[in-house]
Amino acid sequence: MKKINAIILAVLMIIVSCSTNQKVNELSRKSDYKDLLQVFTELRKLQDPVLNNGVPDYTPKAMANQKKYLEALLTNMQMIDTTDWSIHDRVDFHLVLAEMKALNFHHRVYRPWAKDPGFYSFRSGDAGASMNVESFMRPLFDSETPLTNDKKNKIIKFFEIVPEIFEQARTNLTDGCSDFADLAIRNGEHEARMFENFTEKFRDVHPELAAGSIRVANEIRLFGKWLSENKHTMTSPAGSGKENYSWWMKNVQFSPWDWKESNEIIQREYDRIITFLKLEEHRNQKLPPLKVAMNRKEYETSIHYALHHVVDFLRDGNMMTIDDWVNPADYTGFDDLVQLEERLTGDDDSNEEFLPENSSIDTKVRQREILPGETHEYIGHMLDYQRQDRLDLSPIRKAERRFNMGSMRTEGWAVALEELLMQAGVLDERPQKGREMEYLMNASHMSLAIPDMKMHANEINLTEARQLCAEIMPRGWSQENEDMVWFEMQSNIRNPGGFHSNVVTGKAYFIKLFRERAVQLGDSFVIKDFIDEFLSFGIIPMPLIRWEMTGNDDEIKMLQN
């Protein structure tokens, strides 16, 4: 009997094993790329807020439901077998997985809807996580008035729910942070004035919208007053903490460097930049000061010449492919100086000083040598996004990277261009002291990155970070109360992985990849081919570009440990 039972048990185990293997095989059949696209589509839909009587719902119950569905999507991701996929498709898989991890981090750790009053901003331009109200705001910026009845009614409905949005915010903010409150109060005043400005647009054609704009401005100020009165109870730390910062950089931005390693890179880069700046100053000490562009005509003329110079330099020097569609007028708004003159005709202020004495570091540098900064903005950013629109990319890569996932790529590339093109000779035919301006631009990046790291380590608060920024910046060219300093510190602390730390480490990573590819290819390495290939992968984290470009997956494997 025991022998028979043993045989029966063995048979049952075989049946169960076959059944289990069948289920595993069914799961493993989820290996089609279209399964990934389906998950990605569902993930993007999940991030849209549920509307409760038209009001975006970020209550604890709504967030718990979102987390539940996110966990189900993560399970679906685990069912996708990428073993036989190309590197290209596996990169797309990691992009989707990283976005899931970022959203999950927001639920596990960050919880901006409960911690950051700035989450309830109507301006998506305020750096950091914010409620999704783009569809509500878009009709307000319609340049054509009178508006259609449909657009007008959408704005009226939006204005009606604003008090409910702020009422929900007061209830949701159970884990507030005083630094975030300070930023929200300051930003709120700018936001209130933005809505007041809409009254000018609507007063004559849509008086009901003009009145509604004033009511919204008042609601924003009432929320700011509530924040001021309750800020003392908001005691949560603003920074992610070293461990969470490191997790974020590894799992969301694919960086091989944790907080400690990133901080070391930034500190050594600061050492280098200040040293090189002082060497340039010594070298140029007998040269006359650079001319300072102080009026609009001089400033925009200098942009025109600088951008055409850098485009010609890149094309003629075979540094990178400059396509026929590339046109600096897309950035400047005029094709030549004749058009600029026509645009300024009738502008009585075109020859008057329009740049204040206490302008930001970026403006001070551009007044003296505009090329590095505008190369950053035009070649590094505008052309980058124009190229992204034209590349034949998968829907996943074509989509904008969320959660600041692409900041090391976008900012690292743009900032690298500033100095690397100078070393390649783009400033050689321009005043020599302009090199000092480039090192001052780099020093500005350091003055923002070092406080970024310290804030996320919770070693300093927002006020101390702004003070440190001013202390670090050479020549006294940065002040703690400048609008730029406020905004950039916000960019840093309202992103779990910071921002300006990504700028510096992103540049370091680009140079690292440059070296790796040059060593890998040896004498066959060509700068133009390298840059063209780098840009061909789209705006995705650089370690993923490295994987596709070199075939080296060691950094990606680290994610699995």
Coordinates of C-alpha atoms in Angstrom, one line a residue:
M1 CA 0.0 0.0 0.0
K2 CA 2.8 2.4 0.9
K3 CA 4.4 1.6 -2.4
I4 CA 1.2 2.3 -4.3
N5 CA 0.8 5.6 -2.3
A6 CA 4.3 6.5 -3.2
I7 CA 3.6 5.9 -6.9
I8 CA 0.4 7.9 -6.7
L9 CA 2.2 10.8 -5.0
A10 CA 4.9 10.7 -7.6
V11 CA 2.4 10.8 -10.4
L12 CA 0.6 13.8 -8.7
M13 CA 3.9 15.6 -8.3
I14 CA 4.6 15.1 -12.0
I15 CA 1.1 16.4 -12.9
V16 CA 1.6 19.4 -10.6
S17 CA 5.0 20.0 -12.0
C18 CA 3.7 19.8 -15.6
S19 CA 0.9 22.2 -14.6
T20 CA 3.3 24.6 -13.0
N21 CA 5.6 24.4 -16.0
Q22 CA 2.7 25.1 -18.3
K23 CA 1.8 28.2 -16.3
V24 CA 5.4 29.3 -16.3
N25 CA 5.5 28.8 -20.1
E26 CA 2.3 30.8 -20.4
L27 CA 3.9 33.6 -18.5
S28 CA 7.1 33.3 -20.5
R29 CA 5.0 33.7 -23.7
K30 CA 4.7 37.3 -22.6
S31 CA 7.9 38.1 -24.4
D32 CA 6.5 40.1 -27.3
Y33 CA 7.6 43.8 -27.4
K34 CA 4.0 44.8 -27.8
D35 CA 3.4 43.5 -24.2
L36 CA 5.9 46.1 -23.0
L37 CA 4.1 48.8 -25.1
Q38 CA 0.8 47.8 -23.5
V39 CA 2.3 48.1 -20.0
F40 CA 3.8 51.5 -20.8
T41 CA 0.5 52.8 -22.1
E42 CA -1.2 51.6 -18.9
L43 CA 1.5 53.2 -16.7
R44 CA 1.1 56.6 -18.4
K45 CA -2.7 56.4 -17.9
L46 CA -2.2 55.5 -14.3
Q47 CA -0.3 58.7 -13.7
D48 CA -3.3 60.8 -14.8
P49 CA -5.3 61.8 -11.7
V50 CA -8.8 60.5 -11.0
L51 CA -11.2 63.3 -11.3
N52 CA -13.8 63.6 -8.5
N53 CA -16.4 66.0 -9.6
G54 CA -13.8 67.5 -11.9
V55 CA -11.2 67.9 -9.1
P56 CA -7.9 66.0 -9.4
D57 CA -8.0 63.5 -6.5
Y58 CA -4.8 63.1 -4.5
T59 CA -6.5 62.0 -1.3
P60 CA -5.0 59.0 0.7
K61 CA -7.7 56.7 -0.7
A62 CA -7.0 57.7 -4.3
M63 CA -3.2 57.4 -3.8
A64 CA -3.7 54.0 -2.2
N65 CA -5.7 52.9 -5.2
Q66 CA -3.0 54.2 -7.6
K67 CA -0.3 52.2 -5.6
K68 CA -2.4 49.1 -5.8
Y69 CA -2.7 49.3 -9.6
L70 CA 1.0 50.2 -9.9
E71 CA 1.8 47.0 -8.0
A72 CA -0.3 45.0 -10.5
L73 CA 1.6 46.6 -13.4
L74 CA 4.9 45.7 -11.7
T75 CA 3.7 42.1 -11.6
N76 CA 2.9 42.3 -15.3
M77 CA 6.4 43.6 -16.0
Q78 CA 7.9 40.6 -14.1
M79 CA 6.0 38.3 -16.5
I80 CA 7.8 39.8 -19.5
D81 CA 10.8 37.7 -20.6
T82 CA 13.4 39.8 -22.4
T83 CA 16.0 37.0 -22.8
D84 CA 15.9 37.0 -26.6
W85 CA 15.3 40.7 -27.1
S86 CA 17.8 43.0 -28.8
I87 CA 19.7 45.5 -26.6
H88 CA 17.6 48.2 -28.1
D89 CA 14.3 46.6 -26.9
R90 CA 15.8 45.7 -23.5
V91 CA 16.8 49.3 -23.0
D92 CA 13.1 50.3 -23.6
F93 CA 12.2 47.7 -21.0
H94 CA 14.5 49.3 -18.4
L95 CA 13.0 52.7 -19.3
V96 CA 9.5 51.6 -18.4
L97 CA 10.7 49.7 -15.3
A98 CA 12.6 52.7 -14.1
E99 CA 9.5 54.9 -14.5
M100 CA 7.5 52.4 -12.4
K101 CA 10.2 52.4 -9.7
A102 CA 10.1 56.2 -9.7
L103 CA 6.3 56.3 -9.2
N104 CA 6.6 53.5 -6.5
F105 CA 9.3 55.6 -4.7
H106 CA 6.9 58.5 -4.7
H107 CA 4.4 56.3 -2.8
R108 CA 6.9 54.6 -0.5
V109 CA 9.1 57.6 0.4
Y110 CA 8.6 60.9 -1.3
R111 CA 4.8 61.4 -1.1
P112 CA 4.8 64.9 -2.5
W113 CA 1.0 65.2 -2.3
A114 CA 1.4 64.9 1.5
K115 CA 4.7 66.6 2.0
D116 CA 5.2 69.4 -0.6
P117 CA 2.7 72.3 -0.8
G118 CA 4.3 73.1 -4.2
F119 CA 2.7 70.0 -5.5
Y120 CA -0.6 72.0 -5.7
S121 CA 0.9 74.5 -8.1
F122 CA -0.8 75.4 -11.4
R123 CA 2.5 76.1 -13.0
S124 CA 4.3 73.0 -14.3
G125 CA 7.3 75.2 -14.8
D126 CA 8.0 75.2 -11.1
A127 CA 10.6 72.5 -10.8
G128 CA 9.5 69.3 -9.0
A129 CA 6.5 67.1 -8.7
S130 CA 3.1 68.8 -9.2
M131 CA -0.5 67.8 -9.7
N132 CA -1.5 67.2 -13.3
V133 CA -3.6 70.2 -14.4
E134 CA -2.1 70.8 -17.8
S135 CA -5.4 70.2 -19.5
F136 CA -7.1 72.8 -17.3
M137 CA -4.4 75.4 -17.9
R138 CA -3.9 75.0 -21.6
P139 CA -7.0 77.1 -22.7
L140 CA -5.8 80.0 -20.6
F141 CA -2.8 80.5 -22.9
D142 CA -4.8 80.4 -26.1
S143 CA -3.5 83.4 -28.0
E144 CA -6.7 84.0 -29.9
T145 CA -9.6 85.8 -28.3
P146 CA -12.5 85.7 -28.2
L147 CA -12.4 82.1 -27.2
T148 CA -14.7 79.4 -28.4
N149 CA -17.6 78.6 -26.1
D150 CA -16.0 75.2 -25.4
K151 CA -12.7 76.7 -24.3
K152 CA -14.5 79.4 -22.3
N153 CA -16.6 76.8 -20.5
K154 CA -13.6 74.7 -19.7
I155 CA -11.9 77.7 -18.1
I156 CA -15.0 78.6 -16.1
K157 CA -15.2 75.0 -14.8
F158 CA -11.6 75.1 -13.9
F159 CA -12.0 78.3 -11.9
E160 CA -14.9 76.8 -10.0
I161 CA -12.9 73.9 -8.7
V162 CA -9.8 75.9 -7.5
P163 CA -11.2 76.4 -4.0
E164 CA -11.8 72.6 -3.7
I165 CA -8.2 71.9 -4.9
F166 CA -6.8 74.0 -2.1
E167 CA -9.2 72.6 0.4
Q168 CA -8.0 69.1 -0.5
A169 CA -4.4 70.3 -0.2
R170 CA -4.9 71.5 3.3
T171 CA -6.2 68.1 4.2
N172 CA -3.6 66.1 2.3
L173 CA -0.6 67.9 3.6
T174 CA -0.1 65.7 6.7
D175 CA 3.7 65.4 6.4
G176 CA 4.7 68.9 5.4
C177 CA 8.2 70.3 5.1
S178 CA 8.8 74.0 6.0
D179 CA 11.4 74.5 3.2
F180 CA 8.9 73.3 0.7
A181 CA 6.3 75.6 2.3
D182 CA 8.7 78.6 1.9
L183 CA 9.1 77.8 -1.8
A184 CA 5.3 77.4 -2.3
I185 CA 4.6 80.7 -0.6
R186 CA 7.1 82.5 -2.7
N187 CA 6.0 80.8 -5.9
G188 CA 2.4 81.3 -5.0
E189 CA 2.7 85.1 -5.2
H190 CA 4.2 84.8 -8.7
E191 CA 1.3 82.4 -9.6
A192 CA -1.3 84.8 -8.2
R193 CA 0.1 87.6 -10.4
M194 CA 0.0 85.3 -13.4
F195 CA -3.7 84.9 -13.0
E196 CA -4.2 88.6 -12.4
N197 CA -2.4 89.2 -15.7
F198 CA -5.1 87.1 -17.4
T199 CA -7.6 89.8 -16.5
E200 CA -6.0 92.1 -19.1
K201 CA -6.4 89.5 -21.7
F202 CA -10.1 88.8 -20.9
R203 CA -11.4 92.1 -19.5
D204 CA -13.0 93.3 -22.8
V205 CA -14.0 90.1 -24.5
H206 CA -14.7 87.7 -21.5
P207 CA -15.4 89.8 -18.4
E208 CA -16.6 86.7 -16.5
L209 CA -13.2 85.1 -17.0
A210 CA -11.5 88.3 -15.9
A211 CA -13.4 88.2 -12.6
G212 CA -12.7 84.5 -12.3
S213 CA -9.0 85.1 -12.7
I214 CA -9.1 87.5 -9.7
R215 CA -10.9 84.9 -7.6
V216 CA -8.3 82.3 -8.4
A217 CA -5.5 84.7 -7.5
N218 CA -7.2 85.4 -4.2
E219 CA -7.5 81.6 -3.5
I220 CA -3.8 81.2 -4.2
R221 CA -3.0 83.9 -1.7
L222 CA -5.3 82.4 0.9
F223 CA -3.5 79.1 0.6
G224 CA -0.2 81.0 1.0
K225 CA -1.5 82.6 4.2
W226 CA -2.6 79.2 5.5
L227 CA 0.9 77.9 4.8
S228 CA 2.5 80.8 6.6
E229 CA 0.3 80.2 9.6
N230 CA 1.0 76.4 9.7
K231 CA 4.6 76.3 8.5
H232 CA 5.9 75.8 12.0
T233 CA 4.1 72.4 12.2
M234 CA 5.8 71.2 9.0
T235 CA 8.9 69.4 10.4
S236 CA 9.6 66.7 7.8
P237 CA 13.1 66.9 6.2
A238 CA 13.3 68.2 2.7
G239 CA 16.2 66.1 1.5
S240 CA 15.9 62.5 0.3
G241 CA 18.7 61.4 2.6
K242 CA 21.9 59.8 1.3
E243 CA 20.5 56.2 1.1
N244 CA 17.4 57.3 -0.7
Y245 CA 19.3 59.6 -3.0
S246 CA 21.6 56.7 -3.9
W247 CA 18.7 54.4 -4.5
W248 CA 17.1 56.9 -6.8
M249 CA 20.2 57.6 -8.8
K250 CA 20.8 53.9 -9.3
N251 CA 17.2 52.7 -10.0
V252 CA 15.7 55.7 -11.8
Q253 CA 18.6 57.5 -13.4
F254 CA 20.8 54.5 -13.9
S255 CA 23.8 56.3 -12.5
P256 CA 26.7 54.0 -11.4
W257 CA 27.5 56.5 -8.6
D258 CA 25.8 56.7 -5.2
W259 CA 25.6 59.9 -3.0
K260 CA 29.2 59.6 -1.7
E261 CA 30.7 58.9 -5.2
S262 CA 28.6 61.7 -6.8
N263 CA 29.7 64.1 -4.1
E264 CA 33.3 63.2 -4.6
I265 CA 33.0 63.8 -8.4
I266 CA 31.4 67.2 -7.8
Q267 CA 34.1 68.3 -5.2
R268 CA 37.0 67.3 -7.5
E269 CA 35.3 69.1 -10.4
Y270 CA 35.0 72.2 -8.3
D271 CA 38.7 72.0 -7.5
R272 CA 39.6 71.7 -11.2
I273 CA 37.3 74.5 -12.3
I274 CA 38.6 77.1 -9.8
T275 CA 42.2 76.1 -10.6
F276 CA 41.6 76.5 -14.3
L277 CA 39.8 79.8 -13.8
K278 CA 42.7 81.2 -11.8
L279 CA 45.2 80.1 -14.5
E280 CA 43.1 81.9 -17.1
E281 CA 42.9 85.0 -15.0
H282 CA 46.7 85.0 -14.6
R283 CA 47.2 84.4 -18.3
N284 CA 44.9 87.2 -19.3
Q285 CA 45.8 89.8 -16.6
K286 CA 47.2 92.3 -19.1
L287 CA 44.3 92.1 -21.5
P288 CA 41.6 94.8 -21.5
P289 CA 38.2 93.9 -19.9
L290 CA 35.6 92.3 -22.1
K291 CA 32.9 94.7 -23.5
V292 CA 29.6 94.4 -21.6
A293 CA 26.4 94.3 -23.7
M294 CA 24.0 96.4 -21.8
N295 CA 21.1 97.0 -24.1
R296 CA 18.7 94.7 -26.0
K297 CA 20.1 95.4 -29.5
E298 CA 23.7 94.6 -28.4
Y299 CA 22.7 91.5 -26.6
E300 CA 20.6 90.0 -29.4
T301 CA 23.2 90.9 -32.0
S302 CA 25.8 89.0 -30.0
I303 CA 23.5 86.0 -29.8
H304 CA 23.1 86.1 -33.6
Y305 CA 26.8 86.1 -34.3
A306 CA 27.6 83.5 -31.6
L307 CA 25.1 80.9 -32.7
H308 CA 26.0 81.2 -36.4
H309 CA 29.7 80.9 -35.4
V310 CA 29.2 77.8 -33.3
V311 CA 27.0 76.1 -36.0
D312 CA 29.6 76.9 -38.7
F313 CA 32.3 75.6 -36.3
L314 CA 30.5 72.3 -35.8
R315 CA 29.7 71.8 -39.5
D316 CA 33.0 72.9 -41.0
G317 CA 35.1 71.2 -38.3
N318 CA 33.2 67.9 -38.7
M319 CA 32.4 67.8 -35.0
M320 CA 28.8 66.6 -35.5
T321 CA 26.3 66.4 -38.3
I322 CA 24.5 69.7 -38.8
D323 CA 21.3 68.9 -40.8
D324 CA 19.8 71.2 -43.4
W325 CA 16.9 72.0 -41.1
V326 CA 19.2 73.5 -38.4
N327 CA 18.4 77.2 -38.2
P328 CA 19.5 79.5 -35.3
A329 CA 16.5 81.7 -36.2
D330 CA 14.3 79.0 -34.5
Y331 CA 16.0 80.2 -31.3
T332 CA 16.6 83.9 -31.8
G333 CA 13.4 84.7 -33.7
F334 CA 15.1 86.5 -36.6
D335 CA 17.1 85.3 -39.6
D336 CA 19.5 88.2 -39.9
L337 CA 20.3 91.6 -38.4
V338 CA 18.0 93.4 -40.8
Q339 CA 15.0 91.4 -39.3
L340 CA 16.3 92.2 -35.9
E341 CA 16.4 95.9 -36.7
E342 CA 12.8 95.7 -38.1
R343 CA 11.7 93.9 -34.9
L344 CA 13.2 96.6 -32.8
T345 CA 11.8 99.5 -34.9
G346 CA 9.5 101.5 -32.7
D347 CA 10.9 100.0 -29.5
D348 CA 12.1 103.1 -27.7
D349 CA 13.9 100.9 -25.1
S350 CA 16.1 98.9 -27.6
N351 CA 19.1 101.1 -27.0
E352 CA 18.4 101.6 -23.3
E353 CA 20.0 99.5 -20.5
F354 CA 17.7 96.6 -19.9
L355 CA 19.9 94.3 -17.8
P356 CA 19.9 95.2 -14.1
E357 CA 23.1 95.6 -12.2
N358 CA 22.2 92.7 -9.9
S359 CA 21.5 90.3 -12.8
S360 CA 22.2 86.6 -12.3
I361 CA 25.5 84.9 -13.0
D362 CA 24.1 83.5 -16.3
T363 CA 23.4 87.0 -17.5
K364 CA 26.6 88.5 -16.2
V365 CA 28.6 85.9 -18.2
R366 CA 26.5 86.3 -21.3
Q367 CA 26.9 90.0 -21.3
R368 CA 30.7 89.5 -21.7
E369 CA 30.9 86.2 -23.7
I370 CA 27.6 84.8 -24.8
L371 CA 28.7 81.8 -26.8
P372 CA 29.1 79.1 -24.2
G373 CA 25.8 79.8 -22.5
E374 CA 23.8 80.1 -25.7
T375 CA 25.6 77.0 -27.1
H376 CA 24.2 75.2 -24.0
E377 CA 20.7 76.4 -24.7
Y378 CA 20.6 76.1 -28.5
I379 CA 22.9 73.2 -29.5
G380 CA 22.6 71.4 -26.1
H381 CA 18.8 71.8 -25.6
M382 CA 16.8 73.2 -28.5
L383 CA 18.6 71.2 -31.2
D384 CA 18.5 68.1 -29.0
Y385 CA 14.7 68.3 -28.8
Q386 CA 14.2 69.2 -32.4
R387 CA 16.4 66.2 -33.3
Q388 CA 14.4 64.0 -30.9
D389 CA 11.2 64.9 -32.8
R390 CA 12.8 63.9 -36.1
L391 CA 14.4 60.6 -35.0
D392 CA 12.7 57.3 -35.8
L393 CA 12.3 56.2 -32.3
S394 CA 10.0 53.7 -30.5
P395 CA 6.9 55.2 -28.7
I396 CA 8.7 54.6 -25.4
R397 CA 11.7 56.6 -26.4
K398 CA 9.7 59.2 -28.2
A399 CA 7.8 60.0 -25.0
E400 CA 9.1 62.6 -22.7
R401 CA 11.1 61.1 -19.8
R402 CA 9.3 61.7 -16.5
F403 CA 10.5 62.0 -12.9
N404 CA 13.6 63.9 -14.0
M405 CA 14.9 60.6 -15.4
G406 CA 16.8 62.2 -18.3
S407 CA 18.5 65.1 -16.5
M408 CA 22.0 63.6 -16.5
R409 CA 21.6 63.1 -20.2
T410 CA 20.0 66.4 -21.2
E411 CA 22.0 68.7 -18.8
G412 CA 25.2 66.6 -18.9
W413 CA 25.4 66.8 -22.7
A414 CA 24.6 70.6 -22.7
V415 CA 27.1 71.5 -20.0
A416 CA 29.8 69.3 -21.6
L417 CA 29.4 71.2 -24.8
E418 CA 30.3 74.4 -23.1
E419 CA 33.8 73.5 -22.1
L420 CA 34.6 70.7 -24.6
L421 CA 33.9 73.0 -27.6
M422 CA 36.1 75.7 -26.0
Q423 CA 38.9 73.1 -25.8
A424 CA 38.2 72.2 -29.4
G425 CA 38.7 75.8 -30.4
V426 CA 35.3 77.5 -30.8
L427 CA 36.5 80.5 -28.8
D428 CA 39.9 80.8 -30.4
E429 CA 38.8 83.6 -32.8
R430 CA 37.0 85.5 -30.0
P431 CA 38.4 87.6 -27.2
Q432 CA 40.7 85.5 -25.1
K433 CA 39.2 86.6 -21.8
G434 CA 36.0 84.9 -22.9
R435 CA 37.6 81.6 -21.6
E436 CA 37.3 83.1 -18.1
M437 CA 33.6 83.4 -18.7
E438 CA 33.3 79.7 -19.5
Y439 CA 35.1 78.7 -16.3
L440 CA 32.8 81.1 -14.4
M441 CA 29.8 79.3 -16.0
N442 CA 31.2 76.1 -14.7
A443 CA 31.8 77.6 -11.3
S444 CA 28.1 78.5 -11.3
H445 CA 27.2 74.9 -11.9
M446 CA 29.4 74.0 -8.9
S447 CA 27.8 76.7 -6.7
L448 CA 24.4 75.0 -7.3
A449 CA 25.5 71.4 -7.2
I450 CA 27.4 71.4 -3.9
P451 CA 24.4 72.8 -2.0
D452 CA 22.2 70.3 -3.8
M453 CA 24.2 67.4 -2.3
K454 CA 24.2 68.9 1.1
M455 CA 20.5 69.6 1.1
H456 CA 19.7 66.0 0.1
A457 CA 22.0 64.8 2.8
N458 CA 19.9 67.0 5.2
E459 CA 23.1 68.7 6.3
I460 CA 21.8 72.2 5.4
N461 CA 18.3 73.8 4.9
L462 CA 17.1 75.9 2.0
T463 CA 18.3 79.2 3.5
E464 CA 21.8 77.8 4.2
A465 CA 21.9 76.4 0.7
R466 CA 21.2 79.8 -0.9
Q467 CA 23.9 81.3 1.3
L468 CA 26.4 78.6 0.4
C469 CA 25.7 79.1 -3.3
A470 CA 26.6 82.8 -3.0
E471 CA 29.8 82.0 -0.9
I472 CA 31.0 79.5 -3.5
M473 CA 30.5 81.6 -6.6
P474 CA 33.7 83.6 -7.5
R475 CA 33.7 87.4 -7.9
G476 CA 30.6 87.8 -5.8
W477 CA 28.6 87.1 -9.0
S478 CA 25.8 85.3 -7.1
Q479 CA 23.5 86.5 -4.3
E480 CA 21.4 84.4 -2.1
N481 CA 18.2 86.3 -2.8
E482 CA 18.4 86.3 -6.6
D483 CA 15.4 84.8 -8.4
M484 CA 17.8 82.4 -10.2
V485 CA 19.2 81.1 -6.9
W486 CA 15.8 80.6 -5.5
F487 CA 14.6 78.7 -8.6
E488 CA 17.7 76.5 -8.9
M489 CA 17.6 75.5 -5.3
Q490 CA 14.0 74.6 -5.8
S491 CA 15.1 72.4 -8.8
N492 CA 17.5 70.7 -6.5
I493 CA 15.5 70.0 -3.4
R494 CA 12.1 69.2 -5.1
N495 CA 13.6 66.4 -7.1
P496 CA 14.4 63.2 -5.1
G497 CA 17.7 62.8 -7.0
G498 CA 18.5 66.6 -7.0
F499 CA 19.1 68.5 -10.2
H500 CA 22.4 70.4 -10.4
S501 CA 24.2 67.4 -9.0
N502 CA 23.0 65.6 -12.1
V503 CA 24.3 68.4 -14.2
V504 CA 27.9 67.9 -13.0
T505 CA 27.8 64.1 -12.8
G506 CA 26.1 64.0 -16.2
K507 CA 29.0 66.0 -17.7
A508 CA 31.4 63.6 -16.0
Y509 CA 29.6 60.6 -17.4
F510 CA 29.6 62.0 -20.9
I511 CA 33.4 62.5 -20.7
K512 CA 33.7 58.9 -19.2
L513 CA 31.7 57.5 -22.2
F514 CA 33.8 59.6 -24.6
R515 CA 37.0 58.0 -23.2
E516 CA 35.6 54.5 -23.2
R517 CA 34.5 54.7 -26.8
A518 CA 37.8 56.2 -27.9
V519 CA 39.7 53.4 -26.2
Q520 CA 37.4 50.7 -27.5
L521 CA 37.7 51.9 -31.2
G522 CA 41.3 52.9 -31.1
D523 CA 42.5 54.6 -34.3
S524 CA 39.1 54.2 -35.9
F525 CA 37.5 56.6 -33.3
V526 CA 36.1 59.7 -35.0
I527 CA 34.6 62.4 -32.9
K528 CA 31.8 63.2 -35.4
D529 CA 30.7 59.6 -35.5
F530 CA 30.8 59.3 -31.7
I531 CA 28.6 62.4 -31.2
D532 CA 26.2 61.4 -34.0
E533 CA 25.8 57.9 -32.6
F534 CA 25.4 59.3 -29.1
L535 CA 22.5 61.5 -30.2
S536 CA 20.9 58.8 -32.4
F537 CA 19.6 56.9 -29.4
G538 CA 17.3 59.7 -28.3
I539 CA 17.0 61.4 -24.9
I540 CA 17.5 58.5 -22.5
P541 CA 19.8 58.0 -19.5
M542 CA 23.5 57.9 -20.6
P543 CA 24.3 54.5 -19.0
L544 CA 21.6 53.0 -21.3
I545 CA 23.2 54.8 -24.3
R546 CA 26.6 53.3 -23.2
W547 CA 25.0 49.8 -23.2
E548 CA 23.7 50.2 -26.8
M549 CA 26.9 52.0 -28.0
T550 CA 29.6 49.8 -26.5
G551 CA 27.7 46.6 -25.7
N552 CA 28.9 46.8 -22.1
D553 CA 26.1 45.9 -19.7
D554 CA 28.1 45.8 -16.5
E555 CA 26.4 49.0 -15.1
I556 CA 23.0 47.6 -16.0
K557 CA 23.7 44.4 -14.2
M558 CA 24.4 46.4 -11.1
L559 CA 20.7 47.2 -11.0
Q560 CA 19.9 43.6 -10.4
N561 CA 22.1 43.3 -7.3

